[in-house]
Every structure is written in C-alpha cells, then in structure tokens.
C-alpha cells in the first residue's frame, strides 16, 4: 500500500473492534483524515498513548480502500499533559477539537489556517497562557471567520437594524454577532459603542501591521472584485423594477431650478469636497499608495484608471438606489442611509435575494473597512518615514493614539450629545466639517504647492516622477495650469466651504 507522511492533531477517537480505534486527525498537508490505528487499545501497543485527543504527532500512514491505516506515530507536542489536569482547560479543548471537526467538512483537503489555529489554541491551553474559556471563545470566533462565518458587527443579526450609539447593544456567539435591545437573548452580553469602535480600530491596525501585500491587498482584492460584479448585477436588476424609468430620469437629468435655488457655487463646492473625500486626496492616502507602486506604469495613467473606476461605481450605485426608491416609495432625500432602506426592499423581491443581500452587505463591510485601513496606513507610513520605526511599532503606537482620539466619536451621540461646537453643530458634525471643509481641500492645496513650486519638490521633478513608466503622460505645457489655476480653484473651494 502507498505510504505518506504528515503531521497532525488528534481531534477524537472511536473504538473499532476489540483492540483498534478510528482516529480523526487534522493534519498540516492533508486536512482532516480518518485512519485506523490497529492494536492501540492493547496495553503493549507501541504508540497507543500518542494517539489520544489533544496530541500533536508525526505520522506515517498507509492508504487504504475506505480508511487509511496508521503505521507509525511519533509524539511532537504532548498538549494533553497540561490540558487534562485542568477541568476548564479540558472542557475548552474538547470544544476546540469538536469545532475543528465540524468546520473542516471535506476530508483529504488541505486547511493550513485551521490547523495552525488549532495548534495555537491547544498550545495556549496546555501552558495556561490565558483563561481557558477566553481561549476557547477566541478560537471559535476565529475558526468561524476562517470558515466563512464572520460575526456580524454592523447590524442586529435578527432584525438587521444598523448599529447606533444612542441605544444598548449585545453580543452573542451562538447568534453570530450583535443583537439589539429588542431581540437579544439571555446568554448575550452587553457591548458598549466604545467597544465596537475600539474593535474596528484594533482590526484596522492589525491588518496594517501585516503590510500592504499581506494585509490590505489580500483582503480587498477578492472582496472588491466581487462587490464590483455584484453592483453591476444589481444595477441591471433595478432597470426591471416598476417605476424605474422615473427614478433614472430623476437621477440622470439635471434639475436647473434646484441648482439655481441652492446656488451653483454650493453645488460645485459639494461635488469637489466629495471628490476629495472619495479619492482620499486631502489626507494623502492616495499619495501614500502611489508611492508603493512599481515604476512600470505612469502615475497619471493609474490616476485616470482610479478616477474612471470610482466614477463608474458611483454611477452604478445611483442606478441601483434611485429606481428602487421610486419603485418602493422611499423618500429620495433620506441621505446615506438610503442604502439600508432601498436595498433590503430590492433583495426581498429578488430571486435568491437573501443570498444576494448577504453577499452585498458582507462586501460593503469590507469596502468600508478598506477605507479605515487606508487612513491608518497613511499615519503609519508617516511614522515609519519620519521616526524610522518598523511597521509593528508604528501600528502599536498609533493604535493607542487613535483609540484615545476616537473618544469624541464614541461619546458624541450620548454623553456629549448636548455639546455644540462649530456653528451650533454637534461633536460628530463638527468633526465632519473640519475634515470635509478644511483638511481635505487644505491638505490637497499644500500637497499641490509642494509638487509644483520651487519651495517644494519642483514641477520638473514632479513631472519626471509622474511620467515614469508606460501609460498616460502629463504634458509639460500644463505647468501654468498646475502652478496657478489649480491652486486658485482649490483655494476657492476651501473658502466656499468655510463660509
């Protein structure tokens, strides 16, 4: 019979006949396997004690017709020694092994992430590194996330109500995420808004600490591609709704009367502020990511692609939402929360809508998370360049700073709800005003002047860097536009936003 070698953890054993056992293992290279260990229940067995639950062993296995046969077993780590002497650790270890057995369904299919997670959990239990219950709960949540069952942290798992700071929230492992006051169950425990914000910050800096390619790129590449495809599908579906034509006309045909009423200056200012925000220009996030690019493609060409894709997604989002508003009688002036009002109606009336809705809001969560990571990467890159810190130190220090700086956001709609700062605005609206009307255009102006004036980098140096590589080039004749026209336009937007 063919032989293969592997390393694994014993998850459980079942008696077979008078002296044998069927051993279920989670292995490094072959995933979950079930194999027969012959004669291990006899007292003179050579390796019976090495094939008990919680043991990490090196194996020599012979392929069989229905079940493989363990020919040899060498002990690598005897986790059982430290676990079986503590009842709480023993209970948590059983939960870990049973969870791994249930989550890894397909046999002989490699699952390195689950294997490493089981090793880490059992190792921590054997050394009593933390409370056994905490290790068990942490393992279950991370194992579920790896298996695709990520907990829902943005809305109630029962009714779907988005989280807000003005009411209590509860978290339940068995329910799979957050629960509102109305729907929470007895076993759920109270979670403060502060804890939710802190969890977001911690997750963001954890991803950034892994680096762009190991962190942000791996997470966002698949998710954003899937979200883009799903947006196109939903936009096409919106055209089939009753009343879709009226919604499309409302969205795409300009209303000159409304523009005159609001003022063309305010319309342009709001549009430009949105452009600064959606492209992350004013806080230099786009510039930071640009500095990580290879020199194979020109910056102008990549910038044009990004602007085109960003505009395409924005247009598609409007084609999804506004036809649905007119079809289901939703007020179109409801603002950003329209996505949580119109889209549930769309998904309810779609074939397979529950699946489409789940995928869409999962991808949306990753999209919003990538924005947070972009801001954090900007801060970390500054510290690494200015102070010579490594990535992990920059992530740790800035994580602490951001956790403290986020307190106004946490307290703005509860403890500080009566506090009004800039022009009678509350705390969060004041922060939004500072970012949208001051930091974004002001930061863009400073960055522009640095690139095109002799007091900074200089236009010629900027032009050489921007035109390196294949793709769209910036003409040298545009120098007066960059040096005189653009600064005046941005300054106008800045002043308009402050008036």
Coordinates of C-alpha atoms in Angstrom, one line a residue:
X1 CA 0.0 0.0 0.0
X2 CA 1.3 3.6 -0.8
X3 CA 2.6 5.5 2.2
X4 CA 2.5 9.2 3.0
X5 CA 3.9 11.2 5.9
X6 CA 2.2 14.1 7.7
X7 CA 1.9 15.9 11.0
X8 CA -1.4 16.3 12.8
X9 CA -3.5 16.9 15.9
X10 CA -5.8 14.1 17.2
X11 CA -9.4 15.5 17.4
X12 CA -11.2 12.4 18.6
X13 CA -11.2 8.6 18.6
X14 CA -13.8 5.9 18.2
X15 CA -13.5 2.3 19.3
X16 CA -13.3 -0.3 16.5
X17 CA -13.5 -4.0 17.3
X18 CA -11.7 -5.3 20.3
X19 CA -8.3 -3.6 20.0
X20 CA -8.4 -0.9 17.3
X21 CA -9.5 2.7 17.1
X22 CA -10.7 5.0 14.3
X23 CA -8.7 8.2 14.9
X24 CA -9.8 11.6 13.4
X25 CA -6.9 14.0 12.9
X26 CA -6.5 17.5 11.5
X27 CA -3.2 17.4 9.5
X28 CA -1.0 20.0 8.1
X29 CA -0.9 18.8 4.5
X30 CA -3.9 16.5 4.1
X31 CA -6.5 18.4 6.1
X32 CA -8.9 16.2 8.1
X33 CA -8.4 12.5 7.8
X34 CA -9.8 9.4 9.5
X35 CA -7.5 6.5 9.9
X36 CA -7.5 3.1 11.7
X37 CA -4.9 2.7 14.4
X38 CA -4.6 -1.1 14.9
X39 CA -4.0 -2.6 18.3
X40 CA -3.7 0.7 20.1
X41 CA -6.1 -0.4 22.8
X42 CA -3.8 -3.2 23.9
X43 CA -1.6 -2.5 26.9
X44 CA 1.5 -3.4 24.9
X45 CA 0.7 -1.0 22.0
X46 CA 3.8 0.8 20.7
X47 CA 2.0 4.1 20.1
X48 CA -1.4 3.9 21.7
X49 CA -0.7 6.7 24.1
X50 CA 0.4 9.1 21.3
X51 CA -3.0 8.8 19.6
X52 CA -5.1 10.3 22.3
X53 CA -7.1 13.6 21.8
X54 CA -5.1 16.8 22.0
X55 CA -1.8 15.1 21.0
X56 CA 0.3 16.5 18.2
X57 CA 2.0 13.7 16.3
X58 CA 4.1 13.0 13.3
X59 CA 2.5 10.2 11.3
X60 CA 3.4 7.6 8.7
X61 CA 0.1 6.5 7.1
X62 CA -0.8 3.8 4.6
X63 CA -3.6 4.4 2.1
X64 CA -6.5 2.0 2.4
X65 CA -9.7 1.3 0.4
X66 CA -12.1 3.0 2.8
X67 CA -10.0 4.2 5.7
X68 CA -6.2 4.8 5.8
X69 CA -4.1 2.9 8.3
X70 CA -1.6 4.5 10.7
X71 CA 1.7 2.6 10.5
X72 CA 3.8 4.8 12.8
X73 CA 3.3 7.7 15.2
X74 CA 5.9 9.9 16.8
X75 CA 5.0 12.5 19.5
X76 CA 5.7 16.1 18.6
X77 CA 3.9 18.0 21.4
X78 CA 2.0 16.4 24.3
X79 CA -0.6 19.1 24.8
X80 CA -2.8 16.6 26.7
X81 CA -0.4 16.6 29.6
X82 CA -1.1 20.2 30.5
X83 CA -4.8 20.1 29.5
X84 CA -6.1 17.0 31.2
X85 CA -5.0 18.1 34.7
X86 CA -7.4 21.2 34.5
X87 CA -11.1 20.6 34.1
X88 CA -11.7 24.0 32.5
X89 CA -8.9 23.6 30.0
X90 CA -10.1 20.1 29.2
X91 CA -13.6 21.4 28.5
X92 CA -12.3 24.2 26.3
X93 CA -10.0 21.7 24.4
X94 CA -13.0 19.5 23.7
X95 CA -14.9 22.4 22.3
X96 CA -11.9 23.4 20.1
X97 CA -11.5 19.8 18.8
X98 CA -15.2 19.4 18.1
X99 CA -15.5 22.8 16.4
X100 CA -12.5 21.9 14.2
X101 CA -14.1 18.6 13.3
X102 CA -17.4 20.2 12.4
X103 CA -15.9 23.1 10.4
X104 CA -13.5 21.1 8.3
X105 CA -16.1 19.1 6.5
X106 CA -14.2 17.7 3.5
X107 CA -11.6 15.1 4.2
X108 CA -8.2 15.0 2.5
X109 CA -8.5 18.7 1.7
X110 CA -5.7 20.9 3.0
X111 CA -6.7 23.5 5.6
X112 CA -3.5 25.1 6.9
X113 CA -5.2 28.1 8.5
X114 CA -7.5 25.9 10.6
X115 CA -4.6 23.5 11.5
X116 CA -2.4 26.4 12.8
X117 CA -5.3 27.9 14.7
X118 CA -6.0 24.6 16.5
X119 CA -2.3 24.2 17.3
X120 CA -2.1 27.7 18.8
X121 CA -5.3 27.2 20.9
X122 CA -4.2 23.9 22.3
X123 CA -0.7 25.2 23.0
X124 CA -2.1 28.2 24.9
X125 CA -4.4 25.9 26.9
X126 CA -1.6 23.5 27.8
X127 CA 0.5 26.4 29.1
X128 CA -2.4 28.1 30.8
X129 CA -1.5 31.3 29.0
X130 CA -5.0 32.8 29.5
X131 CA -8.3 31.8 31.0
X132 CA -9.5 28.6 29.3
X133 CA -12.9 30.0 28.5
X134 CA -11.4 33.0 26.8
X135 CA -9.1 30.8 24.7
X136 CA -12.0 28.6 23.7
X137 CA -14.2 31.5 22.7
X138 CA -11.4 33.3 20.8
X139 CA -10.7 30.1 18.9
X140 CA -14.3 29.5 18.0
X141 CA -14.8 33.1 16.6
X142 CA -11.5 33.0 14.6
X143 CA -12.2 29.5 13.3
X144 CA -15.7 30.6 12.2
X145 CA -14.2 33.6 10.4
X146 CA -11.7 31.4 8.6
X147 CA -14.6 29.0 7.6
X148 CA -16.6 32.0 6.2
X149 CA -18.9 32.5 9.1
X150 CA -17.7 36.0 10.1
X151 CA -19.7 37.5 13.0
X152 CA -22.0 40.4 12.1
X153 CA -20.8 43.6 13.8
X154 CA -22.6 46.3 11.8
X155 CA -26.3 45.4 12.4
X156 CA -28.6 43.3 14.5
X157 CA -28.4 39.6 13.4
X158 CA -32.2 39.3 13.9
X159 CA -33.9 42.4 12.6
X160 CA -31.0 44.0 10.6
X161 CA -31.1 47.4 12.3
X162 CA -27.8 49.2 11.8
X163 CA -25.8 49.9 14.9
X164 CA -26.1 53.3 16.5
X165 CA -24.7 54.9 19.6
X166 CA -28.0 56.0 21.2
X167 CA -29.1 52.6 22.4
X168 CA -27.6 49.5 24.1
X169 CA -26.3 46.6 22.1
X170 CA -25.5 43.0 23.0
X171 CA -23.2 40.3 21.5
X172 CA -23.9 36.6 21.2
X173 CA -21.5 34.0 20.0
X174 CA -24.3 31.5 19.3
X175 CA -26.4 34.0 17.4
X176 CA -23.3 35.1 15.3
X177 CA -22.9 38.8 16.2
X178 CA -24.6 41.9 17.6
X179 CA -28.2 42.0 18.8
X180 CA -30.4 45.0 19.6
X181 CA -32.2 45.5 22.9
X182 CA -35.5 44.1 21.5
X183 CA -34.1 40.9 20.0
X184 CA -31.2 40.0 22.4
X185 CA -31.2 36.6 24.1
X186 CA -30.3 35.8 27.7
X187 CA -26.8 34.4 27.0
X188 CA -25.8 37.5 25.1
X189 CA -23.7 40.1 27.0
X190 CA -23.7 43.9 26.8
X191 CA -21.3 45.6 24.4
X192 CA -20.8 49.3 24.6
X193 CA -20.5 51.5 21.5
X194 CA -17.0 52.3 22.7
X195 CA -16.0 48.6 22.4
X196 CA -17.3 48.4 18.8
X197 CA -15.3 51.4 17.8
X198 CA -12.2 50.1 19.6
X199 CA -12.7 46.7 17.9
X200 CA -12.7 48.4 14.5
X201 CA -9.5 50.4 15.3
X202 CA -7.8 47.2 16.5
X203 CA -8.7 45.2 13.5
X204 CA -7.6 48.0 11.2
X205 CA -4.2 48.3 12.7
X206 CA -3.8 44.6 12.8
X207 CA -4.3 44.4 9.1
X208 CA -1.9 47.3 8.5
X209 CA 0.7 45.7 10.7
X210 CA 0.8 42.7 8.3
X211 CA 1.9 45.1 5.5
X212 CA 0.0 46.1 2.3
X213 CA 0.5 42.9 0.4
X214 CA 0.0 40.5 3.3
X215 CA -2.8 42.6 4.8
X216 CA -4.8 45.1 2.8
X217 CA -4.2 43.7 -0.7
X218 CA -5.1 40.1 0.2
X219 CA -8.3 41.1 1.9
X220 CA -9.5 43.7 -0.5
X221 CA -8.5 42.2 -3.9
X222 CA -11.1 39.4 -3.9
X223 CA -13.8 41.3 -1.9
X224 CA -13.7 44.5 -4.1
X225 CA -13.8 42.5 -7.3
X226 CA -16.8 40.5 -6.1
X227 CA -18.5 43.7 -4.9
X228 CA -18.0 45.4 -8.3
X229 CA -19.6 42.4 -10.1
X230 CA -22.5 42.4 -7.7
X231 CA -23.1 46.1 -8.1
X232 CA -23.4 45.7 -11.9
X233 CA -25.9 42.8 -11.4
X234 CA -28.0 44.9 -9.0
X235 CA -27.9 47.9 -11.4
X236 CA -29.2 45.8 -14.3
X237 CA -31.9 44.3 -12.0
X238 CA -33.0 47.9 -11.0
X239 CA -33.9 48.6 -14.6
X240 CA -36.5 45.8 -14.4
X241 CA -38.4 47.4 -11.5
X242 CA -41.7 49.1 -12.0
X243 CA -41.2 52.9 -11.9
X244 CA -37.5 52.5 -12.7
X245 CA -37.7 55.0 -15.6
X246 CA -38.9 57.8 -13.3
X247 CA -36.0 57.1 -10.9
X248 CA -33.4 57.1 -13.7
X249 CA -34.7 60.4 -15.0
X250 CA -34.6 61.9 -11.5
X251 CA -31.0 60.6 -11.2
X252 CA -29.5 61.5 -14.6
X253 CA -31.4 64.6 -15.9
X254 CA -30.1 67.8 -14.2
X255 CA -32.7 70.0 -12.4
X256 CA -31.7 73.5 -13.3
X257 CA -34.3 75.0 -10.9
X258 CA -32.9 73.2 -7.9
X259 CA -29.3 74.3 -8.9
X260 CA -30.4 77.9 -9.1
X261 CA -32.1 77.6 -5.7
X262 CA -29.1 76.0 -4.0
X263 CA -26.5 78.1 -5.9
X264 CA -24.0 76.9 -8.5
X265 CA -21.1 77.7 -6.1
X266 CA -22.5 75.4 -3.4
X267 CA -23.2 72.6 -5.9
X268 CA -19.6 72.8 -7.2
X269 CA -18.1 73.0 -3.7
X270 CA -20.1 70.0 -2.5
X271 CA -19.1 68.0 -5.6
X272 CA -15.4 68.8 -5.2
X273 CA -15.5 68.0 -1.5
X274 CA -17.0 64.7 -2.4
X275 CA -14.2 64.1 -4.9
X276 CA -11.6 64.9 -2.4
X277 CA -13.2 62.5 0.0
X278 CA -13.8 59.6 -2.3
X279 CA -10.3 59.7 -3.8
X280 CA -8.6 60.2 -0.4
X281 CA -6.7 63.2 -1.7
X282 CA -6.5 65.7 1.1
X283 CA -5.2 63.3 3.7
X284 CA -2.6 61.9 1.4
X285 CA -3.8 58.3 1.4
X286 CA -3.8 58.1 -2.4
X287 CA -0.3 59.6 -2.4
X288 CA 0.9 57.0 0.1
X289 CA -0.4 54.1 -2.0
X290 CA 1.0 55.8 -5.1
X291 CA 4.5 55.8 -3.5
X292 CA 4.3 52.0 -3.2
X293 CA 3.6 51.4 -6.9
X294 CA 6.1 49.9 -9.2
X295 CA 7.7 52.1 -11.8
X296 CA 6.2 50.1 -14.7
X297 CA 3.2 52.4 -15.1
X298 CA 2.9 56.2 -15.0
X299 CA 1.2 57.8 -12.1
X300 CA -1.1 59.8 -14.5
X301 CA -2.3 56.6 -16.2
X302 CA -3.0 54.9 -12.9
X303 CA -4.7 58.0 -11.6
X304 CA -7.0 58.1 -14.6
X305 CA -7.9 54.5 -14.2
X306 CA -8.8 55.0 -10.5
X307 CA -10.9 58.1 -11.3
X308 CA -12.7 56.2 -14.0
X309 CA -13.4 53.2 -11.8
X310 CA -14.5 55.4 -8.9
X311 CA -16.9 57.3 -11.1
X312 CA -18.3 54.1 -12.6
X313 CA -19.0 52.6 -9.2
X314 CA -20.7 55.9 -8.1
X315 CA -22.9 55.9 -11.2
X316 CA -23.8 52.2 -10.7
X317 CA -24.7 52.9 -7.1
X318 CA -27.2 55.6 -8.2
X319 CA -28.7 53.3 -10.8
X320 CA -29.3 50.8 -8.1
X321 CA -30.8 53.1 -5.4
X322 CA -32.9 55.7 -7.2
X323 CA -35.0 53.4 -9.4
X324 CA -35.6 51.3 -6.2
X325 CA -36.7 54.5 -4.3
X326 CA -39.4 55.3 -6.9
X327 CA -40.4 51.7 -7.2
X328 CA -40.9 51.1 -3.5
X329 CA -42.0 54.7 -2.5
X330 CA -38.9 55.6 -0.5
X331 CA -38.0 59.3 0.1
X332 CA -35.0 60.1 -2.1
X333 CA -33.7 62.8 0.2
X334 CA -33.0 60.4 3.1
X335 CA -29.3 60.6 2.5
X336 CA -26.6 57.9 3.1
X337 CA -29.0 55.7 5.0
X338 CA -30.9 55.1 1.7
X339 CA -28.6 52.1 1.1
X340 CA -30.2 50.4 4.3
X341 CA -33.7 51.4 3.2
X342 CA -33.9 50.7 -0.5
X343 CA -31.6 47.7 -0.9
X344 CA -33.4 45.5 1.6
X345 CA -36.6 46.0 -0.5
X346 CA -34.7 45.1 -3.6
X347 CA -33.3 41.9 -2.1
X348 CA -36.6 40.8 -0.6
X349 CA -38.2 41.0 -4.1
X350 CA -35.2 39.3 -5.9
X351 CA -34.9 35.7 -6.7
X352 CA -32.4 34.4 -4.2
X353 CA -32.5 37.8 -2.5
X354 CA -31.3 36.5 0.8
X355 CA -28.1 35.2 -0.7
X356 CA -27.6 38.4 -2.8
X357 CA -28.2 40.6 0.2
X358 CA -25.9 38.7 2.5
X359 CA -23.1 38.9 -0.1
X360 CA -23.7 42.6 -0.8
X361 CA -23.5 43.8 2.8
X362 CA -20.6 41.5 3.6
X363 CA -18.7 43.1 0.7
X364 CA -19.8 46.5 1.8
X365 CA -18.4 45.9 5.2
X366 CA -15.0 45.1 3.7
X367 CA -15.2 48.2 1.5
X368 CA -15.8 50.5 4.5
X369 CA -13.1 48.6 6.3
X370 CA -10.6 49.2 3.5
X371 CA -11.3 53.0 3.9
X372 CA -10.3 52.8 7.5
X373 CA -7.2 50.9 6.7
X374 CA -6.2 53.5 4.1
X375 CA -6.3 56.2 6.7
X376 CA -4.3 54.1 9.2
X377 CA -1.7 53.2 6.5
X378 CA -1.2 56.9 5.9
X379 CA -0.5 57.6 9.6
X380 CA 1.8 54.6 9.9
X381 CA 3.8 55.4 6.8
X382 CA 4.4 58.9 8.2
X383 CA 5.8 57.5 11.5
X384 CA 7.9 54.9 9.7
X385 CA 9.5 57.5 7.4
X386 CA 9.9 60.3 10.0
X387 CA 11.0 58.3 13.0
X388 CA 12.5 55.2 11.5
X389 CA 10.0 52.8 13.2
X390 CA 9.3 49.4 12.0
X391 CA 5.7 48.5 10.9
X392 CA 4.7 46.7 14.0
X393 CA 5.9 49.5 16.3
X394 CA 4.1 52.1 14.2
X395 CA 0.9 50.0 14.3
X396 CA 1.1 49.6 18.1
X397 CA 1.8 53.2 19.0
X398 CA -0.7 54.7 16.5
X399 CA -3.4 52.2 17.6
X400 CA -3.2 53.5 21.1
X401 CA -3.3 57.2 19.9
X402 CA -6.3 56.5 17.7
X403 CA -8.2 54.7 20.4
X404 CA -7.9 57.8 22.6
X405 CA -8.6 60.2 19.7
X406 CA -11.8 58.3 18.8
X407 CA -13.4 59.1 22.1
X408 CA -15.3 62.2 20.8
X409 CA -16.8 59.9 18.1
X410 CA -17.8 57.4 20.8
X411 CA -19.4 59.9 23.1
X412 CA -20.8 62.4 20.6
X413 CA -24.3 61.0 20.5
X414 CA -24.7 60.1 24.2
X415 CA -22.6 61.7 26.9
X416 CA -21.7 64.8 24.8
X417 CA -25.0 64.9 22.9
X418 CA -25.7 68.4 24.2
X419 CA -22.3 69.7 23.3
X420 CA -22.4 72.0 20.2
X421 CA -19.1 73.4 18.8
X422 CA -18.7 74.8 15.3
X423 CA -21.7 76.8 14.2
X424 CA -24.0 75.0 16.5
X425 CA -23.0 71.6 15.1
X426 CA -22.8 68.6 17.5
X427 CA -19.5 66.8 18.0
X428 CA -19.6 64.4 15.1
X429 CA -20.9 67.1 12.6
X430 CA -18.1 69.4 13.8
X431 CA -15.6 66.7 13.1
X432 CA -17.1 66.1 9.7
X433 CA -17.0 69.8 8.9
X434 CA -13.3 70.0 9.9
X435 CA -12.4 67.0 7.7
X436 CA -14.6 67.7 4.7
X437 CA -14.3 71.5 4.5
X438 CA -10.8 72.1 5.9
X439 CA -8.5 69.1 6.0
X440 CA -9.4 67.6 2.6
X441 CA -9.1 70.8 0.4
X442 CA -6.4 72.3 2.6
X443 CA -4.3 69.2 2.5
X444 CA -4.7 69.0 -1.3
X445 CA -3.6 72.6 -1.6
X446 CA -0.5 72.0 0.5
X447 CA 0.4 68.8 -1.4
X448 CA -0.1 70.6 -4.8
X449 CA 2.1 73.5 -3.9
X450 CA 4.8 71.1 -2.7
X451 CA 4.8 69.3 -6.0
X452 CA 4.7 72.3 -8.4
X453 CA 6.6 75.2 -6.7
X454 CA 10.3 75.9 -6.3
X455 CA 9.8 76.0 -2.5
X456 CA 8.9 72.3 -2.5
X457 CA 9.7 69.4 -4.9
X458 CA 9.5 71.5 -8.0
X459 CA 7.3 70.9 -11.1
X460 CA 10.2 69.4 -13.3
X461 CA 11.0 66.8 -10.6
X462 CA 7.3 66.1 -10.2
X463 CA 6.8 65.7 -13.9
X464 CA 9.7 63.3 -14.3
X465 CA 8.3 61.1 -11.5
X466 CA 4.7 61.2 -12.7
X467 CA 5.6 60.3 -16.3
X468 CA 7.9 57.4 -15.4
X469 CA 6.6 54.1 -16.9
X470 CA 4.1 53.2 -19.5
X471 CA 0.7 54.9 -19.9
X472 CA -0.8 58.4 -19.9
X473 CA 1.7 61.3 -19.6
X474 CA 1.4 64.8 -18.3
X475 CA 2.3 67.4 -20.9
X476 CA 4.9 70.0 -19.8
X477 CA 2.7 72.7 -21.3
X478 CA 0.3 72.2 -18.3
X479 CA 2.8 73.8 -15.9
X480 CA 0.9 77.1 -15.7
X481 CA -2.3 75.2 -15.0
X482 CA -0.7 73.3 -12.2
X483 CA 1.1 76.3 -10.7
X484 CA -1.6 79.0 -11.0
X485 CA -5.1 77.7 -12.0
X486 CA -5.4 74.6 -9.8
X487 CA -4.2 76.4 -6.5
X488 CA -6.8 79.1 -7.1
X489 CA -9.6 76.6 -7.7
X490 CA -8.8 74.6 -4.6
X491 CA -8.5 77.8 -2.6
X492 CA -11.9 78.9 -3.8
X493 CA -13.4 75.5 -2.7
X494 CA -11.7 75.9 0.6
X495 CA -13.1 79.4 1.2
X496 CA -16.5 78.4 -0.1
X497 CA -16.7 75.5 2.4
X498 CA -15.8 77.8 5.3
X499 CA -18.4 80.5 4.5

